[in-house]
Short mmCIF file of C-alpha atoms in Angstrom, two decimals:
data_model
loop_
_atom_site.label_atom_id
_atom_site.label_comp_id
_atom_site.label_asym_id
_atom_site.label_seq_id
_atom_site.Cartn_x
_atom_site.Cartn_y
_atom_site.Cartn_z
CA MET V 1 5.47 14.87 -18.30
CA LYS V 2 5.16 17.52 -15.59
CA LYS V 3 8.46 18.27 -13.86
CA LEU V 4 10.04 21.36 -12.32
CA ILE V 5 12.93 21.48 -14.79
CA ASN V 6 14.28 23.86 -17.41
CA SER V 7 15.22 21.21 -19.95
CA PRO V 8 16.01 17.49 -19.88
CA GLU V 9 19.59 18.25 -20.91
CA SER V 10 20.29 20.61 -17.99
CA VAL V 11 18.64 18.67 -15.16
CA VAL V 12 21.83 17.51 -13.45
CA SER V 13 23.83 20.73 -13.78
CA ASP V 14 20.84 22.83 -12.69
CA ALA V 15 20.28 20.63 -9.65
CA LEU V 16 23.94 20.83 -8.69
CA ARG V 17 23.87 24.62 -8.94
CA GLY V 18 20.95 24.54 -6.56
CA MET V 19 22.88 22.29 -4.20
CA ALA V 20 25.78 24.75 -4.25
CA ALA V 21 23.45 27.61 -3.38
CA ALA V 22 21.82 25.65 -0.55
CA HIS V 23 25.00 24.24 0.99
CA PRO V 24 27.97 26.63 1.12
CA GLY V 25 30.04 23.93 2.82
CA LEU V 26 30.28 22.20 -0.55
CA ARG V 27 32.33 23.04 -3.61
CA VAL V 28 30.42 22.19 -6.78
CA GLU V 29 31.60 21.94 -10.37
CA ALA V 30 28.16 21.66 -11.90
CA GLU V 31 29.15 20.99 -15.49
CA LYS V 32 31.51 18.17 -14.46
CA GLY V 33 29.17 16.78 -11.81
CA ILE V 34 31.85 17.01 -9.11
CA VAL V 35 30.94 17.81 -5.50
CA THR V 36 33.62 18.06 -2.81
CA ARG V 37 33.95 19.53 0.66
CA ALA V 38 34.58 23.26 0.29
CA ALA V 39 38.03 23.09 1.88
CA GLY V 40 39.06 20.12 -0.25
CA ALA V 41 42.13 18.07 0.62
CA ALA V 42 43.79 21.18 2.05
CA GLY V 43 41.24 21.19 4.86
CA GLU V 44 41.99 17.59 5.88
CA PRO V 45 44.83 16.28 8.06
CA ALA V 46 47.79 15.02 6.07
CA GLY V 47 47.58 11.28 5.71
CA LYS V 48 43.80 11.01 6.03
CA VAL V 49 42.01 8.61 3.68
CA ALA V 50 39.39 10.21 1.41
CA LEU V 51 36.15 8.50 0.38
CA LEU V 52 34.66 9.08 -3.07
CA SER V 53 31.49 7.68 -4.56
CA GLY V 54 29.14 8.50 -7.39
CA GLY V 55 27.04 7.20 -10.21
CA GLY V 56 24.11 8.21 -12.29
CA SER V 57 21.90 11.03 -11.03
CA GLY V 58 18.27 10.45 -10.09
CA HIS V 59 18.98 8.76 -6.73
CA GLU V 60 19.28 11.93 -4.64
CA PRO V 61 20.40 12.54 -1.97
CA LEU V 62 22.78 9.70 -2.90
CA HIS V 63 25.64 10.55 -3.44
CA ALA V 64 26.27 14.29 -3.28
CA GLY V 65 23.99 14.69 -0.28
CA PHE V 66 26.46 12.63 1.75
CA VAL V 67 29.56 14.74 1.12
CA GLY V 68 30.84 16.13 4.39
CA ARG V 69 32.42 15.30 7.71
CA GLY V 70 32.09 11.62 8.60
CA MET V 71 31.17 10.45 5.10
CA LEU V 72 32.38 11.32 1.61
CA ALA V 73 35.14 13.67 0.58
CA ALA V 74 33.66 13.83 -2.91
CA ALA V 75 30.84 12.59 -5.11
CA VAL V 76 30.68 12.51 -8.90
CA ALA V 77 27.29 12.71 -10.60
CA GLY V 78 26.66 11.41 -14.09
CA PRO V 79 23.60 12.03 -16.25
CA VAL V 80 20.34 10.56 -14.98
CA PHE V 81 20.80 6.79 -14.52
CA THR V 82 24.15 6.95 -16.37
CA SER V 83 27.63 6.58 -14.91
CA PRO V 84 29.92 9.62 -14.74
CA VAL V 85 32.82 9.57 -17.19
CA PRO V 86 36.29 8.40 -16.06
CA ASP V 87 37.90 11.82 -16.55
CA ASN V 88 35.58 13.46 -14.02
CA ILE V 89 35.98 10.63 -11.52
CA ALA V 90 39.77 10.86 -11.86
CA ALA V 91 39.75 14.64 -11.45
CA ALA V 92 37.70 14.39 -8.26
CA THR V 93 39.89 11.57 -6.93
CA CYS V 94 43.11 13.53 -7.38
CA ALA V 95 41.51 16.67 -5.90
CA VAL V 96 40.60 15.00 -2.58
CA ASP V 97 43.69 12.87 -2.04
CA ALA V 98 45.41 14.03 1.16
CA GLY V 99 48.33 11.68 0.75
CA ALA V 100 46.84 8.48 2.22
CA GLY V 101 44.87 7.35 -0.81
CA VAL V 102 41.24 7.35 -1.87
CA LEU V 103 38.55 4.71 -1.39
CA HIS V 104 36.15 4.40 -4.33
CA ILE V 105 32.72 3.13 -3.22
CA VAL V 106 31.06 1.80 -6.36
CA LYS V 107 27.58 0.37 -6.85
CA ASN V 108 27.60 -2.84 -8.84
CA TYR V 109 26.49 -1.68 -12.28
CA THR V 110 28.50 -2.37 -15.41
CA GLY V 111 29.06 1.27 -16.38
CA ASP V 112 30.04 2.31 -12.87
CA ILE V 113 32.52 -0.55 -12.46
CA LEU V 114 34.11 0.13 -15.85
CA ASN V 115 34.40 3.91 -15.44
CA PHE V 116 35.58 3.90 -11.84
CA THR V 117 38.18 1.24 -12.68
CA MET V 118 39.50 3.30 -15.59
CA ALA V 119 39.64 6.41 -13.40
CA ALA V 120 41.50 4.54 -10.66
CA GLU V 121 44.10 3.36 -13.16
CA ASP V 122 44.61 6.92 -14.38
CA CYS V 123 45.00 8.19 -10.80
CA GLU V 124 47.48 5.48 -9.87
CA ASP V 125 49.56 6.50 -12.89
CA GLU V 126 49.69 9.94 -11.22
CA GLY V 127 50.83 8.46 -7.91
CA VAL V 128 47.46 8.42 -6.12
CA LYS V 129 46.67 5.14 -4.39
CA VAL V 130 43.09 3.99 -4.99
CA GLU V 131 41.18 1.10 -3.45
CA GLN V 132 37.76 0.03 -4.81
CA VAL V 133 34.89 -1.46 -2.82
CA VAL V 134 31.88 -2.72 -4.77
CA VAL V 135 28.43 -2.66 -3.15
CA ASP V 136 26.15 -5.52 -4.26
CA ASP V 137 23.39 -5.88 -1.68
CA ASP V 138 20.24 -6.43 -3.78
CA VAL V 139 18.99 -9.96 -3.10
CA ALA V 140 16.42 -9.73 -5.90
CA VAL V 141 19.26 -10.65 -8.27
CA ALA V 142 20.85 -14.05 -7.84
CA ARG V 143 24.58 -14.31 -7.30
CA THR V 144 26.17 -15.63 -10.46
CA GLU V 145 29.54 -16.10 -12.09
CA HIS V 146 28.13 -14.61 -15.27
CA GLY V 147 26.96 -11.05 -15.85
CA PRO V 148 27.26 -8.11 -13.47
CA GLY V 149 25.63 -9.88 -10.51
CA ARG V 150 23.74 -8.20 -7.70
CA ARG V 151 22.89 -4.53 -7.91
CA GLY V 152 24.12 -1.96 -5.42
CA THR V 153 21.31 -0.18 -3.58
CA GLY V 154 20.60 0.95 -0.02
CA ALA V 155 23.67 -0.61 1.57
CA THR V 156 25.71 2.06 -0.23
CA LEU V 157 24.56 4.52 2.45
CA PHE V 158 25.71 2.17 5.21
CA VAL V 159 29.10 1.69 3.56
CA GLU V 160 29.63 5.42 3.08
CA LYS V 161 28.66 6.24 6.69
CA ILE V 162 30.59 3.51 8.46
CA ALA V 163 33.72 3.61 6.30
CA GLY V 164 33.62 7.40 6.50
CA ALA V 165 33.70 7.23 10.29
CA ARG V 166 36.68 4.87 10.16
CA ALA V 167 38.51 7.30 7.87
CA GLU V 168 37.80 10.14 10.31
CA GLU V 169 39.59 8.10 12.97
CA GLY V 170 42.74 8.19 10.84
CA ALA V 171 42.73 4.54 9.79
CA PRO V 172 44.91 3.60 6.78
CA LEU V 173 43.37 2.85 3.40
CA ASP V 174 43.43 -0.94 3.77
CA GLU V 175 41.54 -0.76 7.09
CA VAL V 176 38.96 1.68 5.75
CA ALA V 177 38.41 -0.61 2.76
CA ALA V 178 38.16 -3.64 5.04
CA VAL V 179 35.37 -2.17 7.15
CA ALA V 180 33.55 -1.07 3.97
CA ARG V 181 33.68 -4.65 2.70
CA LYS V 182 32.53 -5.91 6.09
CA VAL V 183 29.44 -3.72 5.87
CA ASN V 184 28.66 -4.88 2.35
CA ALA V 185 29.09 -8.55 3.32
CA ASN V 186 26.57 -8.13 6.14
CA ALA V 187 23.97 -6.03 4.28
CA ARG V 188 21.04 -7.10 2.12
CA SER V 189 18.34 -5.07 0.34
CA TYR V 190 15.07 -5.62 -1.49
CA GLY V 191 12.73 -3.20 -3.25
CA VAL V 192 9.08 -2.90 -4.21
CA ALA V 193 7.55 -0.56 -6.80
CA LEU V 194 4.01 0.73 -6.82
CA SER V 195 4.61 2.81 -9.95
CA SER V 196 7.32 3.49 -12.50
CA CYS V 197 9.68 6.42 -12.58
CA THR V 198 9.87 8.86 -15.49
CA THR V 199 13.28 9.99 -16.71
CA PRO V 200 13.37 13.58 -18.00
CA ALA V 201 14.98 12.53 -21.29
CA LYS V 202 12.33 9.91 -22.05
CA GLY V 203 9.34 11.85 -20.76
CA SER V 204 7.23 8.77 -20.15
CA PRO V 205 7.24 5.93 -17.57
CA ASN V 206 10.15 3.49 -17.84
CA PHE V 207 7.77 0.55 -17.43
CA THR V 208 4.08 -0.05 -16.92
CA LEU V 209 2.27 -1.48 -13.92
CA GLY V 210 -1.43 -2.20 -13.86
CA GLU V 211 -3.52 -0.18 -11.45
CA ASP V 212 -3.77 -3.19 -9.14
CA GLU V 213 -0.17 -4.39 -9.58
CA ILE V 214 3.07 -3.98 -7.66
CA GLU V 215 6.52 -5.28 -8.60
CA LEU V 216 8.61 -7.09 -6.01
CA GLY V 217 12.38 -6.99 -6.36
CA ILE V 218 12.46 -3.85 -8.51
CA GLY V 219 15.82 -2.24 -9.31
CA ILE V 220 16.50 1.40 -8.52
CA HIS V 221 16.61 2.21 -12.25
CA GLY V 222 13.39 0.35 -12.90
CA GLU V 223 15.09 -2.93 -13.77
CA PRO V 224 12.66 -5.87 -13.70
CA GLY V 225 11.97 -7.45 -10.34
CA ARG V 226 11.29 -11.03 -9.32
CA GLU V 227 7.52 -11.03 -9.70
CA ARG V 228 4.38 -8.97 -10.03
CA ARG V 229 1.49 -9.34 -7.61
CA THR V 230 -1.79 -7.65 -6.97
CA VAL V 231 -1.63 -4.82 -4.44
CA MET V 232 -1.02 -6.11 -0.91
CA THR V 233 -1.33 -4.53 2.53
CA ALA V 234 1.74 -2.94 4.10
CA ALA V 235 1.93 -5.94 6.46
CA GLU V 236 1.93 -8.41 3.58
CA THR V 237 4.42 -6.35 1.62
CA ALA V 238 6.84 -6.11 4.55
CA GLU V 239 6.62 -9.86 5.10
CA ALA V 240 7.34 -10.62 1.45
CA MET V 241 10.31 -8.24 1.35
CA LEU V 242 11.81 -9.53 4.59
CA ASP V 243 11.29 -13.15 3.53
CA ALA V 244 13.55 -12.44 0.56
CA ILE V 245 16.16 -10.60 2.63
CA LEU V 246 16.31 -13.04 5.53
CA ALA V 247 16.50 -16.05 3.23
CA ASP V 248 19.86 -14.62 2.18
CA LEU V 249 20.86 -13.42 5.66
CA PRO V 250 20.04 -16.38 7.92
CA GLU V 251 22.58 -15.43 10.58
CA ALA V 252 20.59 -12.27 11.34
CA ALA V 253 18.41 -14.03 13.92
CA GLY V 254 19.51 -13.06 17.41
CA ALA V 255 21.85 -10.32 16.18
CA PRO V 256 21.20 -6.57 16.17
CA VAL V 257 20.71 -4.94 12.78
CA ILE V 258 20.82 -1.48 11.28
CA LEU V 259 17.66 -0.89 9.24
CA LEU V 260 16.94 1.47 6.36
CA VAL V 261 13.34 1.99 5.24
CA ASN V 262 14.01 3.98 2.10
CA GLY V 263 11.53 5.81 -0.09
CA LEU V 264 12.01 5.72 -3.84
CA GLY V 265 10.95 9.31 -4.44
CA ALA V 266 7.16 9.44 -4.55
CA THR V 267 6.19 7.58 -1.38
CA PRO V 268 4.91 9.86 1.40
CA PRO V 269 6.44 9.63 4.87
CA VAL V 270 3.20 8.30 6.36
CA GLU V 271 3.53 5.15 4.22
CA LEU V 272 7.21 4.72 5.04
CA TYR V 273 6.43 4.88 8.76
CA ILE V 274 3.66 2.31 8.31
CA MET V 275 6.26 0.07 6.68
CA ARG V 276 8.66 0.77 9.57
CA ALA V 277 6.05 -0.46 12.04
CA GLU V 278 5.40 -3.62 10.03
CA VAL V 279 9.13 -4.32 9.69
CA GLU V 280 9.49 -4.01 13.47
CA ARG V 281 6.69 -6.53 13.95
CA VAL V 282 8.08 -9.07 11.48
CA LEU V 283 11.65 -8.83 12.76
CA GLY V 284 10.48 -9.04 16.36
CA ASP V 285 8.59 -12.24 15.58
CA ARG V 286 11.83 -13.65 14.19
CA GLY V 287 14.02 -12.67 17.10
CA ILE V 288 15.84 -9.83 15.34
CA THR V 289 16.48 -6.56 17.17
CA VAL V 290 16.67 -3.26 15.30
CA ALA V 291 19.53 -1.43 16.96
CA ARG V 292 19.52 1.64 14.68
CA SER V 293 17.23 2.75 11.87
CA LEU V 294 16.59 5.43 9.28
CA VAL V 295 13.28 6.17 7.59
CA GLY V 296 13.05 8.49 4.60
CA ASN V 297 14.26 9.22 1.09
CA TYR V 298 17.96 8.39 0.89
CA VAL V 299 18.44 6.31 -2.29
CA THR V 300 15.62 7.33 -4.60
CA SER V 301 14.59 6.53 -8.14
CA LEU V 302 13.34 9.91 -9.39
CA ASP V 303 9.55 9.84 -8.91
CA MET V 304 9.00 6.11 -8.38
CA ALA V 305 6.45 5.12 -5.75
CA GLY V 306 7.63 2.30 -3.53
CA CYS V 307 10.41 1.57 -1.09
CA THR V 308 13.47 -0.51 -0.40
CA LEU V 309 14.43 -2.25 2.83
CA THR V 310 18.05 -2.73 3.84
CA LEU V 311 19.29 -4.73 6.82
CA CYS V 312 22.89 -4.84 8.00
CA ARG V 313 24.03 -7.21 10.74
CA ALA V 314 25.92 -5.03 13.19
CA ASP V 315 28.52 -5.88 15.80
CA GLU V 316 29.95 -3.42 18.35
CA GLU V 317 32.44 -2.01 15.84
CA LEU V 318 29.83 -1.24 13.20
CA LEU V 319 27.45 0.30 15.73
CA ARG V 320 30.22 2.48 17.14
CA LEU V 321 31.13 3.73 13.68
CA TRP V 322 27.47 4.25 12.78
CA ASP V 323 27.02 6.41 15.88
CA ALA V 324 30.10 8.54 15.15
CA PRO V 325 29.41 12.21 14.30
CA VAL V 326 28.37 13.01 10.75
CA ASN V 327 27.64 16.37 9.13
CA THR V 328 26.43 16.29 5.54
CA PRO V 329 23.49 17.93 3.76
CA SER V 330 21.36 14.80 4.10
CA LEU V 331 22.67 12.95 7.15
CA ARG V 332 23.67 14.69 10.36
CA TRP V 333 24.06 13.81 14.02
CA GLY V 334 26.51 14.20 16.89
CA CYS V 335 27.89 17.52 15.60
#
């Protein structure tokens, strides 16, 4: 394993110290994994809803990279691919509450759901109102009444941006939560891996792919996908990924969408832009207009090669909120 780290045990705290040095607009408690806006709740208007998200590290810039105006009030980072503990989530929640409550945006993984739920209960005992929205956009996992269900992936970015804009407008907690759920209901994602990731603690690949293999439907922690195939062209890969997404989002035809072409950590920009071109072609052939898009590394999986695609059906409200000003370390426009 070759990584620019000091030790596997200090990866997260060292990275957060670096984030603090790079972004003075953030307040970072590196040992607790808590990142907030530097001014905290005191810098927000009384009665403004705060957004908080988090989860295991290794997906940077998600979530700490999206703390700032127009998105999150706080993010809580756990160890690599491991949920943060309830005490730290609760501490961050209470710290950012400005009197109108806090929206927890939680990816649909068992540990995250359990720990965020426990933290919310602790905060409500202290008089802080908490609402939880669960993101479950990964169509590679079938919806089921048993087990955790679909994983939360790229749509988390869309939820944080759009709900964050609604909170900036001064909307009450129930309305901010409602638009977050609207985004999740209209968003679908699918991933492909060309190689495994390597966690610092393990020091070896999480799974093995043959030199001529790719995995379709991969999870952002390296969870098994739907199938393995021999290496395909970018055009064929985009078609396979969009077939899976659009089979679960049939109403997308004729409607504008917000698109995320997301790198998983080790995919160079040139390949992501090739995928963006192929996605445009496939969607155009199917009568779907891309109204807004992002291309880059936003929800990564350490050093995995591959990408995820996320589509969100967007009406005028969602596009307006998407276009609203945002100023965070990793997403910024209109400021």
